[in-house]
Tab-separated table of C-alpha atoms in Angstrom:
chain	number	residue	atom	x	y	z
A	10	UNK	CA	129.350	104.988	211.394
A	11	UNK	CA	128.238	101.582	212.437
A	12	UNK	CA	130.762	101.833	215.145
A	13	UNK	CA	129.541	105.361	216.782
A	14	UNK	CA	125.794	104.272	216.733
A	15	UNK	CA	127.331	101.826	219.003
A	16	UNK	CA	128.605	104.352	221.280
A	17	UNK	CA	125.446	106.512	223.253
A	18	UNK	CA	125.481	110.018	222.138
A	19	UNK	CA	125.212	111.508	226.069
A	20	UNK	CA	129.255	109.172	226.737
A	21	UNK	CA	130.424	110.592	223.493
A	22	UNK	CA	129.085	114.678	224.225
A	23	UNK	CA	130.889	113.716	227.496
A	24	UNK	CA	133.985	113.219	226.213
A	25	UNK	CA	135.104	116.872	225.697
A	26	UNK	CA	133.877	118.194	229.295
A	27	UNK	CA	135.810	115.878	230.782
A	28	UNK	CA	138.783	116.860	229.260
A	29	UNK	CA	138.683	120.359	229.743
A	30	UNK	CA	138.111	119.884	233.695
A	31	UNK	CA	141.591	117.620	233.435
A	32	UNK	CA	142.716	120.041	231.656
A	33	UNK	CA	142.628	123.214	234.163
A	34	UNK	CA	142.745	120.336	236.702
A	35	UNK	CA	146.671	119.461	236.197
A	36	UNK	CA	147.675	122.984	234.926
A	37	UNK	CA	145.633	125.801	236.866
A	38	UNK	CA	147.932	126.809	240.439
A	39	UNK	CA	145.797	125.866	243.319
A	40	UNK	CA	144.982	129.229	244.189
A	41	UNK	CA	143.194	129.792	240.755
A	42	UNK	CA	141.637	126.380	240.412
A	43	UNK	CA	138.082	126.806	241.991
A	44	UNK	CA	137.439	129.914	239.975
A	45	UNK	CA	138.953	127.909	236.701
A	46	UNK	CA	136.685	124.620	237.798
A	47	UNK	CA	133.501	126.572	238.185
A	48	UNK	CA	133.891	128.271	234.763
A	49	UNK	CA	135.298	125.403	233.161
A	50	UNK	CA	132.309	123.735	234.210
A	51	UNK	CA	129.627	126.195	233.607
A	52	UNK	CA	130.737	126.223	229.974
A	53	UNK	CA	132.059	123.043	228.932
A	54	UNK	CA	129.237	120.652	230.654
A	55	UNK	CA	126.110	122.246	228.657
A	56	UNK	CA	127.547	119.869	225.643
A	57	UNK	CA	126.499	117.008	227.216
A	58	UNK	CA	122.720	118.135	226.906
A	59	UNK	CA	123.559	119.705	223.315
A	60	UNK	CA	122.035	116.955	221.245
A	61	UNK	CA	118.345	117.404	223.194
A	62	UNK	CA	118.635	121.376	223.783
A	63	UNK	CA	120.493	123.133	221.111
A	64	UNK	CA	119.133	126.606	221.554
A	65	UNK	CA	119.157	126.183	225.250
A	66	UNK	CA	122.692	125.201	225.643
A	67	UNK	CA	124.283	128.125	223.260
A	68	UNK	CA	122.646	130.526	225.541
A	69	UNK	CA	124.144	128.734	228.501
A	70	UNK	CA	127.334	128.286	227.369
A	71	UNK	CA	127.624	132.072	226.102
A	72	UNK	CA	126.150	133.130	229.165
A	73	UNK	CA	129.328	131.131	231.164
A	74	UNK	CA	131.915	132.439	228.895
A	75	UNK	CA	130.359	136.638	229.285
A	76	UNK	CA	130.837	135.934	233.116
A	77	UNK	CA	134.729	134.432	232.440
A	78	UNK	CA	135.083	137.506	230.119
A	79	UNK	CA	133.908	139.581	232.927
A	80	UNK	CA	135.991	137.275	235.557
A	81	UNK	CA	139.252	137.855	233.106
A	82	UNK	CA	139.905	134.690	232.636
A	83	UNK	CA	141.445	132.640	229.905
A	84	UNK	CA	140.702	129.572	229.425
A	85	UNK	CA	140.440	126.439	226.915
A	86	UNK	CA	137.739	125.652	227.641
A	87	UNK	CA	136.329	128.267	225.753
A	88	UNK	CA	135.910	125.752	222.482
A	89	UNK	CA	133.203	124.958	223.735
A	90	UNK	CA	131.141	128.136	221.982
A	91	UNK	CA	132.475	126.665	218.917
A	92	UNK	CA	131.054	122.913	219.450
A	93	UNK	CA	127.532	125.073	220.502
A	94	UNK	CA	127.545	127.278	217.677
A	95	UNK	CA	128.443	123.767	215.454
A	96	UNK	CA	125.539	122.197	217.355
A	97	UNK	CA	123.124	125.114	216.751
A	98	UNK	CA	123.944	125.746	213.574
A	99	UNK	CA	122.774	121.976	213.024
A	100	UNK	CA	119.996	122.540	213.980
A	101	UNK	CA	117.978	125.726	213.885
A	102	UNK	CA	117.377	127.442	210.576
A	103	UNK	CA	119.168	129.842	208.802
A	104	UNK	CA	117.727	132.962	210.848
A	105	UNK	CA	118.767	131.031	213.983
A	106	UNK	CA	121.783	130.459	212.537
A	107	UNK	CA	122.970	133.820	211.899
A	108	UNK	CA	122.267	135.446	215.309
A	109	UNK	CA	124.113	132.609	216.619
A	110	UNK	CA	127.423	133.432	214.738
A	111	UNK	CA	126.669	137.214	215.550
A	112	UNK	CA	126.798	136.147	219.013
A	113	UNK	CA	130.030	134.289	219.230
A	114	UNK	CA	131.693	136.367	216.878
A	115	UNK	CA	130.757	139.919	219.098
A	116	UNK	CA	132.232	137.104	222.440
A	117	UNK	CA	135.450	137.396	219.369
A	118	UNK	CA	135.717	141.154	219.507
A	119	UNK	CA	135.369	141.379	223.361
A	120	UNK	CA	138.263	138.458	223.718
A	121	UNK	CA	140.868	140.394	221.658
A	122	UNK	CA	140.393	143.842	223.296
A	123	UNK	CA	140.910	142.166	226.328
A	124	UNK	CA	143.909	139.627	225.793
A	125	UNK	CA	145.666	140.095	222.851
A	126	UNK	CA	148.818	141.495	222.912
A	127	UNK	CA	149.773	145.361	221.944
A	128	UNK	CA	148.933	145.903	218.454
A	129	UNK	CA	148.490	142.320	218.235
A	130	UNK	CA	144.656	142.688	217.744
A	131	UNK	CA	144.089	141.389	213.686
A	132	UNK	CA	146.505	137.858	214.101
A	133	UNK	CA	143.985	136.650	216.860
A	134	UNK	CA	141.189	138.157	215.466
A	135	UNK	CA	141.089	136.492	212.154
A	136	UNK	CA	142.009	133.267	213.261
A	137	UNK	CA	139.532	132.812	215.359
A	138	UNK	CA	136.399	134.673	213.109
A	139	UNK	CA	138.020	131.924	211.170
A	140	UNK	CA	137.193	129.276	213.258
A	141	UNK	CA	133.944	130.800	214.549
A	142	UNK	CA	133.132	130.654	210.134
A	143	UNK	CA	134.239	126.908	210.125
A	144	UNK	CA	132.280	125.670	212.875
A	145	UNK	CA	128.944	127.276	211.041
A	146	UNK	CA	129.861	126.174	207.714
A	147	UNK	CA	130.223	122.558	209.312
A	148	UNK	CA	126.849	122.973	211.380
A	149	UNK	CA	124.511	124.603	207.930
A	150	UNK	CA	126.071	121.631	206.165
A	151	UNK	CA	124.909	118.366	208.652
A	152	UNK	CA	121.517	119.917	208.603
A	153	UNK	CA	121.936	120.006	205.367
A	154	UNK	CA	123.114	116.351	204.335
A	155	UNK	CA	120.285	115.321	206.787
A	156	UNK	CA	117.498	117.151	205.038
A	157	UNK	CA	118.881	115.814	202.136
A	158	UNK	CA	118.523	112.474	203.333
A	159	UNK	CA	114.981	112.244	204.996
A	160	UNK	CA	114.151	113.682	201.605
A	161	UNK	CA	115.458	110.739	199.971
A	162	UNK	CA	113.882	108.341	202.161
A	163	UNK	CA	110.824	109.850	202.092
A	164	UNK	CA	110.975	109.703	198.093
A	165	UNK	CA	111.879	106.198	198.154
A	166	UNK	CA	108.762	105.479	200.908
A	167	UNK	CA	106.406	106.987	198.383
A	168	UNK	CA	108.172	105.385	195.560
A	169	UNK	CA	107.186	102.081	197.488
A	170	UNK	CA	103.447	103.322	197.999
A	171	UNK	CA	103.246	104.029	194.637
A	172	UNK	CA	105.296	100.047	193.937
A	173	UNK	CA	102.882	98.751	195.684
A	174	UNK	CA	100.055	100.709	194.590
A	175	UNK	CA	100.828	99.963	190.901
A	176	UNK	CA	101.394	95.563	192.109
A	177	UNK	CA	97.470	95.707	193.578
A	178	UNK	CA	96.094	98.230	190.576
A	179	UNK	CA	97.683	95.217	187.963
A	180	UNK	CA	96.396	92.310	190.388
A	181	UNK	CA	93.096	93.976	189.534
A	182	UNK	CA	92.589	94.557	186.525
A	183	UNK	CA	94.175	90.834	186.065
A	184	UNK	CA	91.527	89.425	187.756
A	185	UNK	CA	88.954	92.028	185.693
A	186	UNK	CA	90.699	90.293	182.488
A	187	UNK	CA	90.342	87.251	184.020
A	188	UNK	CA	86.730	87.635	185.097
A	189	UNK	CA	86.003	89.092	181.268
A	190	UNK	CA	87.733	86.078	179.441
A	191	UNK	CA	86.013	83.422	181.596
A	192	UNK	CA	82.747	84.771	181.190
A	193	UNK	CA	82.963	84.825	177.411
A	194	UNK	CA	84.290	81.513	177.364
A	195	UNK	CA	82.037	79.770	179.759
A	196	UNK	CA	78.838	81.546	178.403
A	197	UNK	CA	79.446	81.150	174.652
A	198	UNK	CA	80.647	77.339	174.796
A	199	UNK	CA	78.307	76.541	177.542
A	200	UNK	CA	75.281	77.984	175.286
A	201	UNK	CA	76.776	76.174	172.400
A	202	UNK	CA	76.730	72.680	173.833
A	203	UNK	CA	73.413	73.090	175.126
A	204	UNK	CA	71.744	74.100	172.217
A	205	UNK	CA	74.131	71.188	170.327
A	206	UNK	CA	72.861	68.923	172.840
A	207	UNK	CA	69.099	69.324	172.119
A	208	UNK	CA	69.549	68.876	168.801
A	209	UNK	CA	71.071	65.541	169.606
A	210	UNK	CA	68.329	64.433	171.592
A	211	UNK	CA	65.778	65.440	168.955
A	212	UNK	CA	67.632	64.021	166.227
A	213	UNK	CA	68.950	60.592	168.458
A	214	UNK	CA	65.474	58.554	166.785
A	215	UNK	CA	64.818	60.229	163.438
A	216	UNK	CA	68.655	61.293	162.571
A	217	UNK	CA	71.177	59.183	164.267
A	218	UNK	CA	74.323	60.347	162.288
A	219	UNK	CA	72.954	64.039	162.921
A	220	UNK	CA	72.788	62.939	166.986
A	221	UNK	CA	76.527	61.630	166.333
A	222	UNK	CA	77.601	64.366	164.510
A	223	UNK	CA	76.109	66.486	167.281
A	224	UNK	CA	78.003	64.956	170.109
A	225	UNK	CA	81.024	64.958	168.625
A	226	UNK	CA	80.401	69.238	167.926
A	227	UNK	CA	79.373	69.094	171.283
A	228	UNK	CA	82.999	67.065	172.450
A	229	UNK	CA	84.956	69.406	170.397
A	230	UNK	CA	83.262	72.573	171.984
A	231	UNK	CA	83.612	70.766	175.566
A	232	UNK	CA	88.063	70.450	174.616
A	233	UNK	CA	87.891	73.863	173.008
A	234	UNK	CA	86.350	75.459	176.289
A	235	UNK	CA	88.794	73.503	178.579
A	236	UNK	CA	91.463	75.565	176.304
A	237	UNK	CA	90.132	78.787	176.626
A	238	UNK	CA	90.225	78.692	179.910
A	239	UNK	CA	93.714	77.147	180.817
A	240	UNK	CA	95.174	79.577	178.111
A	241	UNK	CA	93.416	82.589	180.304
A	242	UNK	CA	94.329	81.560	183.609
A	243	UNK	CA	98.426	81.440	182.558
A	244	UNK	CA	98.587	77.385	182.602
A	245	UNK	CA	98.834	76.048	179.843
A	246	UNK	CA	102.289	75.339	178.135
A	247	UNK	CA	103.819	75.831	174.785
A	248	UNK	CA	103.448	72.304	174.118
A	249	UNK	CA	100.816	71.244	174.426
A	250	UNK	CA	99.091	69.612	170.849
A	251	UNK	CA	96.007	71.267	172.992
A	252	UNK	CA	97.803	74.892	171.767
A	253	UNK	CA	97.957	73.852	168.523
A	254	UNK	CA	95.067	72.685	167.804
A	255	UNK	CA	93.018	75.545	169.328
A	256	UNK	CA	95.103	78.873	168.591
A	257	UNK	CA	94.581	82.241	170.616
A	258	UNK	CA	90.857	83.395	168.985
A	259	UNK	CA	91.588	85.705	166.716
A	260	UNK	CA	89.719	87.493	163.352
A	261	UNK	CA	90.579	84.312	161.189
A	262	UNK	CA	88.457	82.081	163.803
A	263	UNK	CA	85.852	84.139	163.356
A	264	UNK	CA	84.693	81.612	160.311
A	265	UNK	CA	84.472	78.723	163.031
A	266	UNK	CA	82.977	80.441	164.831
A	267	UNK	CA	80.826	80.789	162.710
A	268	UNK	CA	80.038	77.400	161.876
A	269	UNK	CA	80.346	76.299	165.151
A	270	UNK	CA	77.416	79.092	166.405
A	271	UNK	CA	75.466	78.051	162.998
A	272	UNK	CA	75.596	74.248	164.285
A	273	UNK	CA	74.442	75.399	167.571
A	274	UNK	CA	71.196	76.615	165.316
A	275	UNK	CA	72.195	80.370	164.614
A	276	UNK	CA	73.408	80.647	161.169
A	277	UNK	CA	75.680	83.163	160.826
A	278	UNK	CA	76.934	84.466	157.636
A	279	UNK	CA	80.270	85.988	158.232
A	280	UNK	CA	82.602	88.982	155.480
A	281	UNK	CA	85.124	90.350	156.339
A	282	UNK	CA	86.486	93.006	154.179
A	283	UNK	CA	90.094	94.207	154.324
A	284	UNK	CA	93.518	92.254	155.180
A	285	UNK	CA	93.502	91.267	159.150
A	286	UNK	CA	97.119	90.625	159.356
A	287	UNK	CA	98.339	93.920	160.611
A	288	UNK	CA	95.933	94.099	163.392
A	289	UNK	CA	97.607	93.325	166.499
A	290	UNK	CA	97.254	89.556	167.960
A	291	UNK	CA	95.272	91.618	171.007
A	292	UNK	CA	92.992	93.874	169.562
A	293	UNK	CA	92.385	90.179	167.170
A	294	UNK	CA	91.122	88.736	170.547
A	295	UNK	CA	89.296	91.716	170.897
A	296	UNK	CA	87.700	91.504	167.970
A	297	UNK	CA	86.589	87.903	168.589
A	298	UNK	CA	85.053	88.271	171.867
A	299	UNK	CA	82.736	91.016	171.117
A	300	UNK	CA	81.616	88.796	168.013
A	301	UNK	CA	81.463	85.709	170.542
A	302	UNK	CA	79.607	87.585	173.220
A	303	UNK	CA	77.131	88.989	170.754
A	304	UNK	CA	76.553	86.126	169.065
A	305	UNK	CA	75.948	84.057	171.992
A	306	UNK	CA	73.131	86.737	173.421
A	307	UNK	CA	71.452	86.002	169.460
A	308	UNK	CA	71.360	82.458	170.789
A	309	UNK	CA	70.347	82.534	173.900
A	310	UNK	CA	67.504	85.590	173.521
A	311	UNK	CA	66.101	85.099	170.405
A	312	UNK	CA	63.814	82.474	169.204
A	313	UNK	CA	64.868	79.057	166.219
A	314	UNK	CA	64.779	80.468	163.098
A	315	UNK	CA	66.787	84.138	163.508
A	316	UNK	CA	69.923	84.712	161.318
A	317	UNK	CA	73.157	86.617	162.172
A	318	UNK	CA	75.300	88.581	160.167
A	319	UNK	CA	79.094	89.565	161.280
A	320	UNK	CA	80.873	92.094	159.261
A	321	UNK	CA	84.781	93.201	160.540
A	322	UNK	CA	86.109	96.280	158.578
A	323	UNK	CA	89.379	96.032	158.865
A	324	UNK	CA	91.599	99.475	157.932
A	325	UNK	CA	95.196	101.030	158.327
A	326	UNK	CA	94.550	102.707	161.868
A	327	UNK	CA	91.168	100.754	163.134
A	328	UNK	CA	88.701	97.855	163.042
A	329	UNK	CA	85.220	97.815	162.635
A	330	UNK	CA	82.767	95.327	163.932
A	331	UNK	CA	78.789	95.118	163.651
A	332	UNK	CA	77.055	91.860	164.760
A	333	UNK	CA	72.479	91.851	163.856
A	334	UNK	CA	70.183	89.557	163.409
A	335	UNK	CA	66.677	89.595	162.051
A	336	UNK	CA	65.119	87.947	165.833
A	337	UNK	CA	61.643	89.694	166.962
A	338	UNK	CA	62.176	93.228	168.971
A	339	UNK	CA	62.732	92.191	172.526
A	340	UNK	CA	64.090	93.662	175.211
A	341	UNK	CA	67.372	91.565	175.416
A	342	UNK	CA	68.292	90.885	178.713
A	343	UNK	CA	72.264	92.496	179.886
A	344	UNK	CA	74.427	92.250	182.853
A	345	UNK	CA	74.793	94.126	185.815
A	346	UNK	CA	77.263	96.679	185.116
A	347	UNK	CA	79.764	94.539	186.387
A	348	UNK	CA	82.849	93.709	183.775
A	349	UNK	CA	79.983	90.676	182.410
A	350	UNK	CA	77.680	90.769	179.868
A	351	UNK	CA	77.057	93.787	177.479
A	352	UNK	CA	79.062	96.145	180.473
A	353	UNK	CA	82.019	93.438	179.380
A	354	UNK	CA	81.896	94.348	175.832
A	355	UNK	CA	81.607	98.552	176.080
A	356	UNK	CA	84.687	97.150	178.358
A	357	UNK	CA	87.113	95.464	175.186
A	358	UNK	CA	85.454	98.279	173.107
A	359	UNK	CA	87.290	101.308	175.628
A	360	UNK	CA	89.992	99.997	175.724
A	361	UNK	CA	90.245	100.209	171.990
A	362	UNK	CA	88.834	104.063	172.053
A	363	UNK	CA	85.896	102.417	170.308
A	364	UNK	CA	82.073	102.999	172.272
A	365	UNK	CA	79.977	99.802	171.797
A	366	UNK	CA	75.856	100.572	170.813
A	367	UNK	CA	74.276	97.660	171.228
A	368	UNK	CA	70.108	97.761	170.628
A	369	UNK	CA	66.771	97.641	168.611
A	370	UNK	CA	66.608	97.922	164.496
A	371	UNK	CA	64.267	100.048	163.348
A	372	UNK	CA	62.792	97.058	161.417
A	373	UNK	CA	63.440	94.336	164.088
A	374	UNK	CA	66.120	92.779	164.958
A	375	UNK	CA	69.791	93.309	167.485
A	376	UNK	CA	72.185	95.271	165.922
A	377	UNK	CA	75.805	95.825	168.591
A	378	UNK	CA	78.426	98.351	166.336
A	379	UNK	CA	81.710	99.301	167.792
A	380	UNK	CA	85.357	100.321	166.198
A	381	UNK	CA	88.449	99.876	167.833
A	382	UNK	CA	91.532	102.531	167.608
A	383	UNK	CA	94.980	100.401	166.268
A	384	UNK	CA	96.582	103.479	167.805
A	385	UNK	CA	99.777	103.614	170.053
A	386	UNK	CA	97.131	105.015	172.778
A	387	UNK	CA	94.538	102.221	172.474
A	388	UNK	CA	97.019	99.518	172.671
A	389	UNK	CA	98.550	100.880	175.189
A	390	UNK	CA	95.434	100.678	177.570
A	391	UNK	CA	94.997	97.047	176.840
């Protein structure tokens, strides 16, 4: 096929007409030569343009063949009818193919009636009809194969486009995930560090030991923030020391989080009901981030003396999370619906089929509550 494509189609289609004209010139006597050459040219030369206008070429060849039959001249150039029929079948639909085959078959009948020897009509008729059928079937097969290849190519293009779209969606989802992680990590740790810094400044003269402990806590919080940021960005190696000091946050790390919030000025009571060993690591990370964001909001938007309570209920198919505080009933500022703050928390909960509810309590304070479903659908959504 590669060698065939090197030859221009017009050159290849000119070979058969040239051979037929050469055959007429070398075999016919001089007296019959002009008529034979004219009829051969009328039959064969249109084949040069058969790819550009298959139906027009077929009509021209049929007309020339009919004139040849009227002139009662037998020519090898009648093979041009089969080539024209094949081309028409390869480029037209079923109805056009059947019509072209019927026209050529009518020509076969006329030729056999006029030129078959006495009593020998069936043999040439069957032979010529078989040629007509063969040319038609070949043309239909070529058309079918071309349509199949076009369909395969279109499907491949659609698949490539679908894969490109999926890749873009994956990139967008990964960016959104990194954005949520960065917001939670930076907001929480900076809030804790600011609160600890204020406490250290206030205690540096009255209680140097407390100021020193607060500064050490600030240093540890900063290291943990850097480790969490590098892990979220995918640049933390497993053999780094910080990977062991700060594992992927989960339910087991909520106690450390509560201690950290207490050191920053928000006494936090943690209660975990049920075993969390069977909870997937991604779900535990979601629980940790939800509690972290809720406590960070409480630390930022409530006065000193506020206390918080965290309740985590683990069961076989779900994890319930509830964070409450006893701060004053005041509207809490929330980020715009761009993946940060409460909108980001709702996205995390929705990934596990949960609906996050946040609002003031009747007797004062604020509550954030949701339940994560640990079925296959929820895990797949993450």
